[in-house]
């Protein structure tokens, strides 16, 4: 058994857990794409998209960036799941879309990571957003969802080397733009 606090657990996927439909669904989609390529010569590209955020997210989407911004704007407590020490690496939507376009126009055959490698804890994110909204920190800690990964950080060497792609918008700029969007909504 893999211990939830171990290094090994951090990036692992539970094949029968509550997220497994989602996790394994993405994997089987990749396998099927490669079968189509082999059998029918279908032209394929496979992107592995990491956490992405930005304007036009739905306020009730449930993702952490939209939740925290919307809660902050409404003067509600920000919901942090677990102790907030789990990490994610957030990519601004425009960067991600440029990556997808380059991937589509490019010639990489294997699965390609697209995301922003700058890693941050959820607690740091909540502090950052509170700061930008100019409100005092008001967090409520809730139970960590089952099989919530402790760490997410894409290795994007391949996209950098073969597509000359890397994210240009840093988290501060991206969060500002996203806050402005939700403010006007
Ligand atoms: N999360 C949180 N508060 C929220 C929504 C999410 O603390 O209101 C946490 C969630 O448990 C996870 C991280 O933020 O550890 C990212 O969650 P999200 O659903 O945005 O993306 P994913 O889990 O798919 O990486």
Short mmCIF file of N, CA, C and O in Angstrom, two decimals, residues 46-113:
data_model
loop_
_atom_site.label_atom_id
_atom_site.label_comp_id
_atom_site.label_asym_id
_atom_site.label_seq_id
_atom_site.Cartn_x
_atom_site.Cartn_y
_atom_site.Cartn_z
N UNK A 46 -1.68 14.54 -28.84
CA UNK A 46 -2.16 14.26 -27.49
C UNK A 46 -1.57 15.25 -26.49
O UNK A 46 -0.37 15.25 -26.24
N UNK A 47 -2.42 16.11 -25.96
CA UNK A 47 -1.99 17.08 -24.95
C UNK A 47 -2.38 16.57 -23.57
O UNK A 47 -3.47 16.04 -23.39
N UNK A 48 -1.47 16.71 -22.63
CA UNK A 48 -1.82 16.47 -21.23
C UNK A 48 -1.89 17.83 -20.55
O UNK A 48 -0.88 18.47 -20.30
N UNK A 49 -3.13 18.27 -20.32
CA UNK A 49 -3.38 19.63 -19.84
C UNK A 49 -3.36 19.65 -18.32
O UNK A 49 -4.07 18.88 -17.68
N UNK A 50 -2.57 20.53 -17.75
CA UNK A 50 -2.53 20.70 -16.29
C UNK A 50 -3.45 21.87 -15.90
O UNK A 50 -4.00 22.55 -16.76
N UNK A 51 -3.57 22.10 -14.61
CA UNK A 51 -4.52 23.11 -14.10
C UNK A 51 -4.45 24.42 -14.88
O UNK A 51 -3.39 25.03 -14.99
N UNK A 52 -5.60 24.83 -15.38
CA UNK A 52 -5.70 26.03 -16.21
C UNK A 52 -6.79 26.93 -15.63
O UNK A 52 -7.78 26.44 -15.10
N UNK A 53 -6.58 28.24 -15.73
CA UNK A 53 -7.55 29.17 -15.14
C UNK A 53 -7.57 30.43 -15.97
O UNK A 53 -6.67 30.66 -16.79
N UNK A 54 -8.59 31.27 -15.73
CA UNK A 54 -8.63 32.56 -16.40
C UNK A 54 -10.05 33.03 -16.60
O UNK A 54 -11.00 32.38 -16.15
N UNK A 55 -10.22 34.20 -17.26
CA UNK A 55 -11.54 34.73 -17.54
C UNK A 55 -12.41 33.69 -18.26
O UNK A 55 -11.89 32.86 -19.00
N UNK A 56 -13.71 33.81 -18.03
CA UNK A 56 -14.74 32.95 -18.62
C UNK A 56 -14.85 31.59 -17.97
O UNK A 56 -15.57 30.72 -18.44
N UNK A 57 -14.14 31.38 -16.85
CA UNK A 57 -14.49 30.20 -16.06
C UNK A 57 -15.88 30.47 -15.51
O UNK A 57 -16.27 31.62 -15.30
N UNK A 58 -16.63 29.42 -15.23
CA UNK A 58 -17.93 29.60 -14.61
C UNK A 58 -17.73 29.87 -13.12
O UNK A 58 -16.90 29.22 -12.48
N UNK A 59 -18.50 30.84 -12.58
CA UNK A 59 -18.33 31.15 -11.14
C UNK A 59 -18.60 29.93 -10.26
O UNK A 59 -18.03 29.81 -9.19
N UNK A 60 -19.45 29.04 -10.72
CA UNK A 60 -19.77 27.84 -9.92
C UNK A 60 -19.09 26.59 -10.46
O UNK A 60 -19.53 25.47 -10.24
N UNK A 61 -17.99 26.78 -11.16
CA UNK A 61 -17.27 25.67 -11.78
C UNK A 61 -16.71 24.70 -10.72
O UNK A 61 -16.52 23.53 -10.99
N UNK A 62 -16.42 25.25 -9.55
CA UNK A 62 -15.91 24.39 -8.48
C UNK A 62 -14.39 24.31 -8.44
O UNK A 62 -13.82 23.72 -7.53
N UNK A 63 -13.71 24.88 -9.44
CA UNK A 63 -12.24 24.87 -9.43
C UNK A 63 -11.75 25.88 -8.40
O UNK A 63 -12.44 26.86 -8.08
N UNK A 64 -10.52 25.65 -7.93
CA UNK A 64 -10.06 26.44 -6.78
C UNK A 64 -9.92 27.93 -7.11
O UNK A 64 -10.30 28.78 -6.31
N UNK A 65 -9.40 28.29 -8.28
CA UNK A 65 -9.17 29.71 -8.58
C UNK A 65 -10.50 30.45 -8.63
O UNK A 65 -10.67 31.51 -8.00
N UNK A 66 -11.48 29.90 -9.34
CA UNK A 66 -12.78 30.58 -9.43
C UNK A 66 -13.46 30.59 -8.06
O UNK A 66 -14.00 31.62 -7.64
N UNK A 67 -13.43 29.47 -7.35
CA UNK A 67 -14.06 29.45 -6.01
C UNK A 67 -13.50 30.55 -5.11
O UNK A 67 -14.26 31.32 -4.53
N UNK A 68 -12.18 30.63 -4.99
CA UNK A 68 -11.58 31.55 -4.04
C UNK A 68 -11.85 33.00 -4.44
O UNK A 68 -12.16 33.85 -3.58
N UNK A 69 -11.76 33.30 -5.73
CA UNK A 69 -12.01 34.68 -6.17
C UNK A 69 -13.47 35.06 -5.92
O UNK A 69 -13.77 36.13 -5.37
N UNK A 70 -14.38 34.20 -6.31
CA UNK A 70 -15.81 34.50 -6.15
C UNK A 70 -16.17 34.63 -4.67
O UNK A 70 -16.87 35.56 -4.26
N UNK A 71 -15.63 33.72 -3.85
CA UNK A 71 -15.90 33.80 -2.41
C UNK A 71 -15.36 35.12 -1.84
O UNK A 71 -16.04 35.81 -1.07
N UNK A 72 -14.16 35.46 -2.24
CA UNK A 72 -13.55 36.70 -1.74
C UNK A 72 -14.36 37.92 -2.15
O UNK A 72 -14.61 38.81 -1.34
N UNK A 73 -14.80 37.96 -3.40
CA UNK A 73 -15.57 39.11 -3.89
C UNK A 73 -16.91 39.23 -3.17
O UNK A 73 -17.45 40.32 -3.02
N UNK A 74 -17.45 38.09 -2.72
CA UNK A 74 -18.75 38.11 -2.02
C UNK A 74 -18.57 38.26 -0.51
O UNK A 74 -19.54 38.10 0.23
N UNK A 75 -17.33 38.48 -0.08
CA UNK A 75 -17.04 38.56 1.35
C UNK A 75 -17.39 37.30 2.11
O UNK A 75 -17.75 37.35 3.28
N UNK A 76 -17.28 36.16 1.43
CA UNK A 76 -17.50 34.87 2.10
C UNK A 76 -16.15 34.28 2.49
O UNK A 76 -15.11 34.68 1.96
N UNK A 77 -16.16 33.31 3.39
CA UNK A 77 -14.92 32.61 3.73
C UNK A 77 -14.44 31.82 2.52
O UNK A 77 -15.25 31.25 1.78
N UNK A 78 -13.13 31.78 2.33
CA UNK A 78 -12.57 30.97 1.25
C UNK A 78 -12.46 29.52 1.74
O UNK A 78 -11.93 29.27 2.83
N UNK A 79 -12.96 28.59 0.94
CA UNK A 79 -12.92 27.18 1.33
C UNK A 79 -11.59 26.55 0.94
O UNK A 79 -11.23 26.52 -0.23
N UNK A 80 -10.85 26.08 1.94
CA UNK A 80 -9.60 25.38 1.67
C UNK A 80 -9.78 23.92 2.05
O UNK A 80 -10.19 23.62 3.18
N UNK A 81 -9.50 23.04 1.13
CA UNK A 81 -9.68 21.61 1.40
C UNK A 81 -8.39 21.05 1.97
O UNK A 81 -7.30 21.29 1.42
N UNK A 82 -8.53 20.29 3.06
CA UNK A 82 -7.34 19.76 3.75
C UNK A 82 -6.65 20.89 4.47
O UNK A 82 -7.28 21.86 4.89
N UNK A 83 -5.30 20.80 4.57
CA UNK A 83 -4.58 21.86 5.29
C UNK A 83 -4.07 22.93 4.33
O UNK A 83 -3.40 23.87 4.74
N UNK A 84 -4.35 22.79 3.06
CA UNK A 84 -3.93 23.79 2.08
C UNK A 84 -2.48 23.64 1.65
O UNK A 84 -1.97 24.45 0.88
N UNK A 85 -1.82 22.59 2.14
CA UNK A 85 -0.40 22.41 1.77
C UNK A 85 -0.21 21.63 0.47
O UNK A 85 0.92 21.49 0.00
N UNK A 86 -1.31 21.13 -0.08
CA UNK A 86 -1.17 20.45 -1.39
C UNK A 86 -0.81 21.50 -2.44
O UNK A 86 -1.17 22.67 -2.30
N UNK A 87 -0.10 21.09 -3.46
CA UNK A 87 0.33 22.06 -4.48
C UNK A 87 -0.39 21.82 -5.80
O UNK A 87 -0.84 20.72 -6.11
N UNK A 88 -0.47 22.91 -6.57
CA UNK A 88 -0.88 22.85 -7.96
C UNK A 88 0.00 23.85 -8.71
O UNK A 88 0.67 24.70 -8.11
N UNK A 89 -0.04 23.78 -10.03
CA UNK A 89 0.73 24.69 -10.88
C UNK A 89 -0.24 25.23 -11.91
O UNK A 89 -0.76 24.46 -12.72
N UNK A 90 -0.53 26.52 -11.83
CA UNK A 90 -1.65 27.09 -12.60
C UNK A 90 -1.18 27.78 -13.86
O UNK A 90 -0.32 28.66 -13.83
N UNK A 91 -1.80 27.41 -14.96
CA UNK A 91 -1.46 28.00 -16.26
C UNK A 91 -2.58 28.93 -16.71
O UNK A 91 -3.76 28.55 -16.68
N UNK A 92 -2.22 30.13 -17.13
CA UNK A 92 -3.21 31.08 -17.64
C UNK A 92 -3.75 30.58 -18.99
O UNK A 92 -2.99 30.08 -19.83
N UNK A 93 -5.05 30.77 -19.18
CA UNK A 93 -5.73 30.15 -20.32
C UNK A 93 -5.11 30.53 -21.68
O UNK A 93 -4.98 29.69 -22.57
N UNK A 94 -4.70 31.81 -21.85
CA UNK A 94 -4.14 32.22 -23.14
C UNK A 94 -2.87 31.44 -23.46
O UNK A 94 -2.63 31.05 -24.61
N UNK A 95 -2.04 31.24 -22.43
CA UNK A 95 -0.81 30.45 -22.61
C UNK A 95 -1.16 29.03 -23.05
O UNK A 95 -0.57 28.48 -23.97
N UNK A 96 -2.12 28.45 -22.36
CA UNK A 96 -2.48 27.07 -22.65
C UNK A 96 -2.97 26.94 -24.09
O UNK A 96 -2.57 26.03 -24.83
N UNK A 97 -3.81 27.90 -24.50
CA UNK A 97 -4.37 27.83 -25.86
C UNK A 97 -3.26 28.00 -26.90
O UNK A 97 -3.24 27.29 -27.91
N UNK A 98 -2.32 28.91 -26.63
CA UNK A 98 -1.19 29.03 -27.56
C UNK A 98 -0.41 27.71 -27.64
O UNK A 98 0.03 27.31 -28.72
N UNK A 99 -0.28 27.04 -26.51
CA UNK A 99 0.39 25.74 -26.49
C UNK A 99 -0.35 24.71 -27.32
O UNK A 99 0.24 23.95 -28.09
N UNK A 100 -1.67 24.71 -27.18
CA UNK A 100 -2.48 23.75 -27.95
C UNK A 100 -2.34 24.01 -29.45
O UNK A 100 -2.20 23.08 -30.24
N UNK A 101 -2.36 25.30 -29.83
CA UNK A 101 -2.25 25.64 -31.25
C UNK A 101 -0.89 25.20 -31.79
O UNK A 101 -0.78 24.59 -32.85
N UNK A 102 0.17 25.47 -31.01
CA UNK A 102 1.50 25.05 -31.45
C UNK A 102 1.60 23.54 -31.54
O UNK A 102 2.24 22.99 -32.44
N UNK A 103 0.98 22.86 -30.59
CA UNK A 103 1.00 21.39 -30.60
C UNK A 103 0.29 20.85 -31.84
O UNK A 103 0.79 19.96 -32.53
N UNK A 104 -0.88 21.43 -32.14
CA UNK A 104 -1.65 21.00 -33.31
C UNK A 104 -0.86 21.21 -34.60
O UNK A 104 -0.91 20.39 -35.51
N UNK A 105 -0.18 22.37 -34.68
CA UNK A 105 0.58 22.68 -35.89
C UNK A 105 1.94 21.99 -35.93
O UNK A 105 2.60 22.01 -36.96
N UNK A 106 2.34 21.43 -34.81
CA UNK A 106 3.66 20.82 -34.72
C UNK A 106 3.66 19.35 -35.09
O UNK A 106 2.70 18.83 -35.66
N UNK A 107 4.74 18.70 -34.71
CA UNK A 107 4.94 17.35 -35.19
C UNK A 107 5.37 16.40 -34.07
O UNK A 107 6.15 15.48 -34.30
N UNK A 108 4.89 16.63 -32.86
CA UNK A 108 5.24 15.74 -31.75
C UNK A 108 4.30 14.54 -31.77
O UNK A 108 3.09 14.71 -31.88
N UNK A 109 4.86 13.36 -31.64
CA UNK A 109 4.02 12.18 -31.74
C UNK A 109 3.50 11.68 -30.40
O UNK A 109 2.38 11.19 -30.32
N UNK A 110 4.30 11.82 -29.35
CA UNK A 110 3.87 11.29 -28.05
C UNK A 110 2.99 12.27 -27.30
O UNK A 110 2.78 13.40 -27.75
N UNK A 111 2.46 11.85 -26.17
CA UNK A 111 1.70 12.76 -25.31
C UNK A 111 2.59 13.91 -24.84
O UNK A 111 3.76 13.70 -24.55
N UNK A 112 2.04 15.11 -24.80
CA UNK A 112 2.83 16.30 -24.49
C UNK A 112 2.21 17.07 -23.32
O UNK A 112 1.04 17.45 -23.37
N UNK A 113 3.00 17.29 -22.30
CA UNK A 113 2.53 18.08 -21.16
C UNK A 113 2.39 19.54 -21.55
O UNK A 113 3.31 20.12 -22.13
#
